[in-house]
Coordinates of C-alpha atoms in Angstrom, one line a residue:
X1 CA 0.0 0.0 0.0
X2 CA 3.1 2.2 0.3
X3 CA 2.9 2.2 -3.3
X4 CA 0.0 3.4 -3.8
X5 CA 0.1 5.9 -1.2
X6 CA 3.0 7.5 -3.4
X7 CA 1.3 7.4 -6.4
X8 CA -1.3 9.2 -4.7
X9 CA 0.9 12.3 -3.1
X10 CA 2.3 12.6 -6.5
X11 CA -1.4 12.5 -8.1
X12 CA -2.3 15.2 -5.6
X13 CA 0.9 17.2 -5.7
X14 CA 0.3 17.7 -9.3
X15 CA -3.2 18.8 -8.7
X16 CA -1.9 22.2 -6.7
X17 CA 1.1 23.0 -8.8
X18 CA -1.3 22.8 -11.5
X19 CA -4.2 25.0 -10.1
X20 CA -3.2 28.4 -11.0
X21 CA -3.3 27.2 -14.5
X22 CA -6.5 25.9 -13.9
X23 CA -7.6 29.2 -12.5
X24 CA -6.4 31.3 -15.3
X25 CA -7.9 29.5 -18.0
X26 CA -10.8 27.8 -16.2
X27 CA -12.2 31.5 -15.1
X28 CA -15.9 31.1 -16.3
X29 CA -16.5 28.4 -14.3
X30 CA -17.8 28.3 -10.8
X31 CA -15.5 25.4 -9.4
X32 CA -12.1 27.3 -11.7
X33 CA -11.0 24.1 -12.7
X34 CA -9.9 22.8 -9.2
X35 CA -11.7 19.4 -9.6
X36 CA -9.7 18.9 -13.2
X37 CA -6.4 20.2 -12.2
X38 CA -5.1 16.5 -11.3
X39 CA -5.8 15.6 -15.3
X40 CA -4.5 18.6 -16.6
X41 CA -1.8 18.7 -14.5
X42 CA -0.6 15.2 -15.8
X43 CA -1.4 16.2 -19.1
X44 CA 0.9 19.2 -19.7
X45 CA 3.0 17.5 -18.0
X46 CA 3.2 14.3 -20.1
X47 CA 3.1 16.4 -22.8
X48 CA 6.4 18.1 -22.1
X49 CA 8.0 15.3 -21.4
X50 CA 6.5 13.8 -24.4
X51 CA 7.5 16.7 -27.0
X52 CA 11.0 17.6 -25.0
X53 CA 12.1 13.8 -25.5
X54 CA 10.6 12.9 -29.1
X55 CA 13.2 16.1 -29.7
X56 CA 16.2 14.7 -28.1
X57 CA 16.3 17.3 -25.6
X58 CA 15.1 15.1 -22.7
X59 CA 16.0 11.6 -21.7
X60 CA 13.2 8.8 -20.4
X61 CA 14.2 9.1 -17.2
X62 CA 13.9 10.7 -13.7
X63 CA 16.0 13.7 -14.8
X64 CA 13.9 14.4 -17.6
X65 CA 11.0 14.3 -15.4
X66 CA 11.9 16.8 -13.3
X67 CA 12.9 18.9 -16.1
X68 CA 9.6 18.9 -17.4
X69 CA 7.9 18.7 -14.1
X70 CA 9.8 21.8 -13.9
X71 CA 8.6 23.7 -16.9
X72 CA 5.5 22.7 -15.6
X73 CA 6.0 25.0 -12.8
X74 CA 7.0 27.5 -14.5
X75 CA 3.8 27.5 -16.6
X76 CA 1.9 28.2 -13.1
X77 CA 4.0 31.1 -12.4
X78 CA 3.2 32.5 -15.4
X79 CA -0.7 31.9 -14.6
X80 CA -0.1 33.5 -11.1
X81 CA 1.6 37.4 -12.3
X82 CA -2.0 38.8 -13.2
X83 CA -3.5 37.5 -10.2
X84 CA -3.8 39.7 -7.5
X85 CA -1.8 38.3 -4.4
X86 CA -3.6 36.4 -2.3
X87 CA -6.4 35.9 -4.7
X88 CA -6.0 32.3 -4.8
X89 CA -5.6 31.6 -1.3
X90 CA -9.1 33.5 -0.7
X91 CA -10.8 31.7 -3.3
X92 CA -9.7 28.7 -1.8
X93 CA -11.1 29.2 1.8
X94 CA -14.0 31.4 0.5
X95 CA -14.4 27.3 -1.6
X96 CA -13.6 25.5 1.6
X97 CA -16.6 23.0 1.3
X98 CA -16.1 22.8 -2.4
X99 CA -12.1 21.8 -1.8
X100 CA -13.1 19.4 0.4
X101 CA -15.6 17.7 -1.2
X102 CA -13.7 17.1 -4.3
X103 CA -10.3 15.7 -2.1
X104 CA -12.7 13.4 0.0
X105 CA -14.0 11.9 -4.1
X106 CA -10.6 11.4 -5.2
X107 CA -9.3 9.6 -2.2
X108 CA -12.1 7.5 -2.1
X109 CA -12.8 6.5 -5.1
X110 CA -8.4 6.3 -6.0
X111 CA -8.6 4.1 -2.8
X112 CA -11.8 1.7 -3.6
X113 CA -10.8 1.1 -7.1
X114 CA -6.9 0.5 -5.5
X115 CA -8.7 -1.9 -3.1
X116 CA -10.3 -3.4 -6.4
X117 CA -7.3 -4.0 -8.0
X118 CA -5.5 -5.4 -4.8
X119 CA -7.8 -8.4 -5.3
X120 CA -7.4 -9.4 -8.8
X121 CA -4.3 -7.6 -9.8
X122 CA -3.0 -10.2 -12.4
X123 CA -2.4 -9.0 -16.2
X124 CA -2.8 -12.5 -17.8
X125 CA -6.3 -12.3 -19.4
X126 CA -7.8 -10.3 -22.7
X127 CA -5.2 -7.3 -23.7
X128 CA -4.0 -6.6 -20.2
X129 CA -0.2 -8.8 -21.4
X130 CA 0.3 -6.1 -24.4
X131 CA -1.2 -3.1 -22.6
X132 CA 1.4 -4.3 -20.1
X133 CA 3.9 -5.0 -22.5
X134 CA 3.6 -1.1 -23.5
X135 CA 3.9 0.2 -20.3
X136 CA 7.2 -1.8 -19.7
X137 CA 8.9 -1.0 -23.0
X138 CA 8.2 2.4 -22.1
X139 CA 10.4 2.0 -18.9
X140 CA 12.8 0.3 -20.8
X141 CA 13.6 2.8 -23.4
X142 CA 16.1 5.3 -23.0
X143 CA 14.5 7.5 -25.3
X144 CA 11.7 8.8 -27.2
X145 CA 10.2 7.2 -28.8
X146 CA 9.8 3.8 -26.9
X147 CA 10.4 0.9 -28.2
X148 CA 8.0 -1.4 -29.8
X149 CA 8.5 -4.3 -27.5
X150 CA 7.1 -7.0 -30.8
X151 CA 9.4 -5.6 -33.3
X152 CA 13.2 -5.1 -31.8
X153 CA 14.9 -1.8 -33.5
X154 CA 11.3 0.1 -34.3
X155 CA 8.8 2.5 -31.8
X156 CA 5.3 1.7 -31.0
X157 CA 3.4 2.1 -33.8
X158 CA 0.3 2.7 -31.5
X159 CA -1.2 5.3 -29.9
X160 CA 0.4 5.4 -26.6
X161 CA 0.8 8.4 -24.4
X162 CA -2.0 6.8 -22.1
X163 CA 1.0 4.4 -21.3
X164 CA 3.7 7.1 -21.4
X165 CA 1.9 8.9 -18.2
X166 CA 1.4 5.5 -16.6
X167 CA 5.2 4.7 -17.4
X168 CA 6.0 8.7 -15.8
X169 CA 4.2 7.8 -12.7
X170 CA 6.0 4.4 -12.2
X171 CA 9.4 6.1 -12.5
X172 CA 8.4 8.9 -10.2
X173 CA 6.8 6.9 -7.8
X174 CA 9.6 3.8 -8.1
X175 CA 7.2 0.9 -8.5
X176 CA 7.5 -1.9 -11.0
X177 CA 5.2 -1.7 -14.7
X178 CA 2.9 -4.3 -13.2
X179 CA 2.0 -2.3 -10.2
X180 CA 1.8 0.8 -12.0
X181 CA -0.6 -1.0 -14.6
X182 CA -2.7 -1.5 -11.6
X183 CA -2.5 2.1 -10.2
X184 CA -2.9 3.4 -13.5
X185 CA -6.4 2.0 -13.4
X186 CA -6.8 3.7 -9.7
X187 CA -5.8 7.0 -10.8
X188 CA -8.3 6.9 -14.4
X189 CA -11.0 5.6 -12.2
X190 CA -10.8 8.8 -9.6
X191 CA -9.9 11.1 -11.7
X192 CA -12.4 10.4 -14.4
X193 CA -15.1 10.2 -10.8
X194 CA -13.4 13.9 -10.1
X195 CA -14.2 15.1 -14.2
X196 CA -17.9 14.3 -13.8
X197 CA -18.6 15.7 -10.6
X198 CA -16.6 19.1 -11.7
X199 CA -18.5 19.6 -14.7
X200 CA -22.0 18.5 -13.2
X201 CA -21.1 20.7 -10.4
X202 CA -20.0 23.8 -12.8
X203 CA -23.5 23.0 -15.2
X204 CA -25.7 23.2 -12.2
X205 CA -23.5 26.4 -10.6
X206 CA -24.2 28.1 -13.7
X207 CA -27.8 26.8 -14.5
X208 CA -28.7 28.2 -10.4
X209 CA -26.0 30.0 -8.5
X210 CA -25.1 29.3 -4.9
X211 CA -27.2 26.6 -4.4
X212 CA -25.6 24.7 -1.0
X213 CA -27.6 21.3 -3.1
X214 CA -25.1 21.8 -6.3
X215 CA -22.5 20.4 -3.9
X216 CA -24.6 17.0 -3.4
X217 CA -26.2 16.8 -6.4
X218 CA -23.2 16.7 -8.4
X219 CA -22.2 13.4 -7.0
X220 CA -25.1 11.9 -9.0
X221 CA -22.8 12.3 -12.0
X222 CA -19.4 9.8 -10.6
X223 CA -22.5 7.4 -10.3
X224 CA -23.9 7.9 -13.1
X225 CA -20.8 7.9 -15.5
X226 CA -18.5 4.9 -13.5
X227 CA -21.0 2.8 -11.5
X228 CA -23.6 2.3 -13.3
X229 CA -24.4 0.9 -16.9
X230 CA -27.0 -1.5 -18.3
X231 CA -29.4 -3.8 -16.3
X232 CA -27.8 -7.3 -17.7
X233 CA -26.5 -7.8 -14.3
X234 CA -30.3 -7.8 -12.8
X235 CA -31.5 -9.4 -16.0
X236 CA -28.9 -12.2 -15.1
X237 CA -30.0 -12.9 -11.9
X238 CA -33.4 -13.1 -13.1
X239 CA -32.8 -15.8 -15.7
X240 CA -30.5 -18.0 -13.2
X241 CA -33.8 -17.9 -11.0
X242 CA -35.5 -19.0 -13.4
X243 CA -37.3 -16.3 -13.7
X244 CA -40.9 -15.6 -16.1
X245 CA -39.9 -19.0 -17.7
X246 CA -43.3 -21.4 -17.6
X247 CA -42.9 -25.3 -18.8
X248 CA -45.5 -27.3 -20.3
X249 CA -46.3 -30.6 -19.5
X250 CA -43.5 -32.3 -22.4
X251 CA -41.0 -30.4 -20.4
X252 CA -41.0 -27.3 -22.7
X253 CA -39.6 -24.1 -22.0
X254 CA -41.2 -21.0 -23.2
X255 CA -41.2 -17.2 -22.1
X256 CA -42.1 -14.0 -23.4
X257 CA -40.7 -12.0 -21.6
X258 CA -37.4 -13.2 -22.5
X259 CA -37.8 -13.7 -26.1
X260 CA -38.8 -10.0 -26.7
X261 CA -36.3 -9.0 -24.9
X262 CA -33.3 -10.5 -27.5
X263 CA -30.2 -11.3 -25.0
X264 CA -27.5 -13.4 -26.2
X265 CA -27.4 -16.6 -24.0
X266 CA -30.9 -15.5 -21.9
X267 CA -32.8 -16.0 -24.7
X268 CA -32.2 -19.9 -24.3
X269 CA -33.8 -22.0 -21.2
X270 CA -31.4 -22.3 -18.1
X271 CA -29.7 -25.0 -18.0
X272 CA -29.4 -25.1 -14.5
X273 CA -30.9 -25.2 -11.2
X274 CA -32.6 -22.1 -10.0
X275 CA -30.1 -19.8 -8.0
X276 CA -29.8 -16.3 -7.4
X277 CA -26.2 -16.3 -8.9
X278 CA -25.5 -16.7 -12.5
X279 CA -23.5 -19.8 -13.3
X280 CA -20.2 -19.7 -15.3
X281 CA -17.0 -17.3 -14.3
X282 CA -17.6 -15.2 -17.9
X283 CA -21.6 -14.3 -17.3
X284 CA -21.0 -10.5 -16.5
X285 CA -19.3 -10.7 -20.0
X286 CA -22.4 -10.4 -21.7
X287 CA -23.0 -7.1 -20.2
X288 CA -21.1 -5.7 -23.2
X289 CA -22.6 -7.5 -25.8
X290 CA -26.4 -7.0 -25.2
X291 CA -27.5 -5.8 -28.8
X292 CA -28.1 -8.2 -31.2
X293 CA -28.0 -7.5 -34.8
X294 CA -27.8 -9.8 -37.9
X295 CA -26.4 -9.0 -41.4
X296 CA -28.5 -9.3 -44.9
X297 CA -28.0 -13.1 -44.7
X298 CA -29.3 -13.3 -41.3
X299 CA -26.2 -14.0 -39.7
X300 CA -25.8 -12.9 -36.2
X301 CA -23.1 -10.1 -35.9
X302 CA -21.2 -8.8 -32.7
X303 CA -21.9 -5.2 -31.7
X304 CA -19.5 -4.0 -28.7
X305 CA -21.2 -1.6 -26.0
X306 CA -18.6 -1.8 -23.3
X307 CA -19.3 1.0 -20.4
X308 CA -16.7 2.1 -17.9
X309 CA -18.1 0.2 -14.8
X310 CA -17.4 -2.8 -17.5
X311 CA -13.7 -1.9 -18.3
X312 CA -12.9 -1.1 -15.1
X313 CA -14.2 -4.9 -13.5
X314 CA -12.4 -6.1 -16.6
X315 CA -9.5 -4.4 -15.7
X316 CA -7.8 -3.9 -19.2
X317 CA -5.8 -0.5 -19.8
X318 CA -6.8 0.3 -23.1
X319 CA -6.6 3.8 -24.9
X320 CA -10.6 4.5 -24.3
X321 CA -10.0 3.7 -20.5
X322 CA -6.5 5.8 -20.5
X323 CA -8.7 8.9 -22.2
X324 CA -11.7 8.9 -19.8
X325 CA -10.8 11.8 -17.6
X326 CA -9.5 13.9 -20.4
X327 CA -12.6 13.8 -22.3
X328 CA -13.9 15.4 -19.3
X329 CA -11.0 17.8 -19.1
X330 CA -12.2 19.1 -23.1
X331 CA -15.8 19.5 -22.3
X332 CA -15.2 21.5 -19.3
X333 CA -12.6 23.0 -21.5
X334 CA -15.3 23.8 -24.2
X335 CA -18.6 25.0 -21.4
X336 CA -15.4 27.9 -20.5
X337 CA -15.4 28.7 -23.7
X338 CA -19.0 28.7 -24.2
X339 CA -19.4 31.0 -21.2
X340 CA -16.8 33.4 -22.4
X341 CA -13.3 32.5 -20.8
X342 CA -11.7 32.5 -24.4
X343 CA -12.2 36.6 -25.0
X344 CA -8.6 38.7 -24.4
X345 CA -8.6 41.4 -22.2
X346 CA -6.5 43.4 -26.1
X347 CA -7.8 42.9 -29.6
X348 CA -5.1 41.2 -31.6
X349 CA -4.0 43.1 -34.7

């Protein structure tokens, strides 16, 4: 748990070294960017790393990470000489309950999906060996950019600066690529729960100002966007039961209920005794497959609707888990837009 605990301080030293940039260009938004400083943070600060070494002018290691970490630093200087002093420190307790609220999300969720991990942390099933793989040759490589760890003397010709953060924190924090794969999924997890509630939190600030409920309410949105997904899970339970199923007197199944409904798999009879758990270690699989289509010759054809509650009990580290809090980052991003933070104080010529 030490490891995680670093990976953690480091998560959350980024956060305040990065708020003043937050709160320069976040300044149409109630909350000022403090609940997406974390991902921005890491982001500009990947990216440095990222552009600084492709260039030659950084090596992949720790030194180069504290050069970019800090230019990075620099960047928040520059966001704090047009502030007025102090300002920040009196938005902050003037935000107290906001601050607060926001810490107490990331550390539990970082620490429940941590605890998560802790009890299936193996990378032996689906992708998780190459997304591993990734995040390893990353470690491995003394320059930018990493090697492809298939194809000895070539890079990675894949999208992977999801890995190169992952493979940042691991050097930073000194723990091995398969314990930062797991982290990696700890930190997406909290700080993706920390990009919802921010921009459900700015939405409803800006739809009714100074409401004390916008502080609760906005916790709907984590739920919403990480927790919960389709009712297969219910619908699961309800077939293993036995569930609306009737049988005749030949020993014939038949249901209604189930054939409207279409599921792969529950469409059938059970096979099995009634119980309240589904049999079979793959059943919550078919959570992510519940549309059925077929082509023009009738043949049945696989349509993929994974959700992030999905991914994350999967456990695999791919690119559209890796982006999850950064999508977040660009909408709120794009609402300070909306609401004017892009206008300059001088026209250009």
């Amino acid at each position: 748990m030490a490891d995680a605990l670093r990976w953690y301080l480091i998560l959350s030293l980024l956060g305040w070294l990065s708020f003043p940039l937050a709160y320069r260009l976040l300044k149409k938004l109630p909350d000022r960017g403090y609940s997406l400083a974390r991902p921005l943070g890491l982001l500009l600060w990947g990216f440095i790393f990222w552009l600084l070494g492709s260039y030659g002018l950084l090596g992949n290691d720790a030194g180069g990470l504290i050069v970019a970490l800090l230019l990075l630093l620099a960047l928040s200087y520059w966001a704090l000489r047009d502030l007025q002093t102090g300002e920040i420190i009196r938005w902050l307790r003037e935000k107290a309950r906001l601050v607060l609220t926001v810490e107490v999300l990331f550390l539990l969720a970082f620490v429940g999906m941590a605890l998560l991990r802790a009890n299936n942390p193996a990378a032996n099933s689906t992708e998780k060996p190459m997304e591993l793989a990734f995040v390893n040759a990353i470690l491995q490589s003394p320059t930018m950019p990493p090697h492809d760890p298939w194809l000895s003397g070539y890079s990675i010709s894949y999208y992977y600066f999801g890995y190169l953060m992952t493979a940042m924190l691991a050097t930073a924090s000194g723990v091995l690529g398969g314990v930062a794969f797991n982290l990696s999924l700890a930190m997406i997890f909290a700080m993706g729960a920390l990009g919802a509630y921010g921009l459900a939190f700015n939405l409803l600030s800006l739809l009714r100002a100074n409401k004390p409920g916008n502080l609760w309410a906005a916790l709907l949105a984590p739920i919403f966007v990480l927790l919960l997904g389709n009712v297969q899970g219910l619908l699961e339970v309800l077939h293993a039961n036995h569930s609306f199923w009737t049988v005749d007197a030949a020993g014939n199944w038949s249901s209604a209920f189930w054939s409207w409904l279409d599921l792969r798999v529950l469409a059938d009879p059970p096979l099995n005794e009634a119980a309240l758990q589904p049999q079979g270690h793959w059943w919550w699989w078919r959570a992510s497959r519940v549309i059925r289509d077929v082509n023009f010759l009738g043949v049945q054809q696989e349509v993929i609707d994974e959700f992030p509650a999905f991914s994350f009990v999967l456990g695999d580290l791919h690119p559209h888990v890796l982006s999850i809090p950064f999508v977040f980052l660009t909408m709120a991003l794009g609402l300070n837009l909306f609401m004017g933070g892009g206008l300059r104080k001088t026209e250009l010529p």
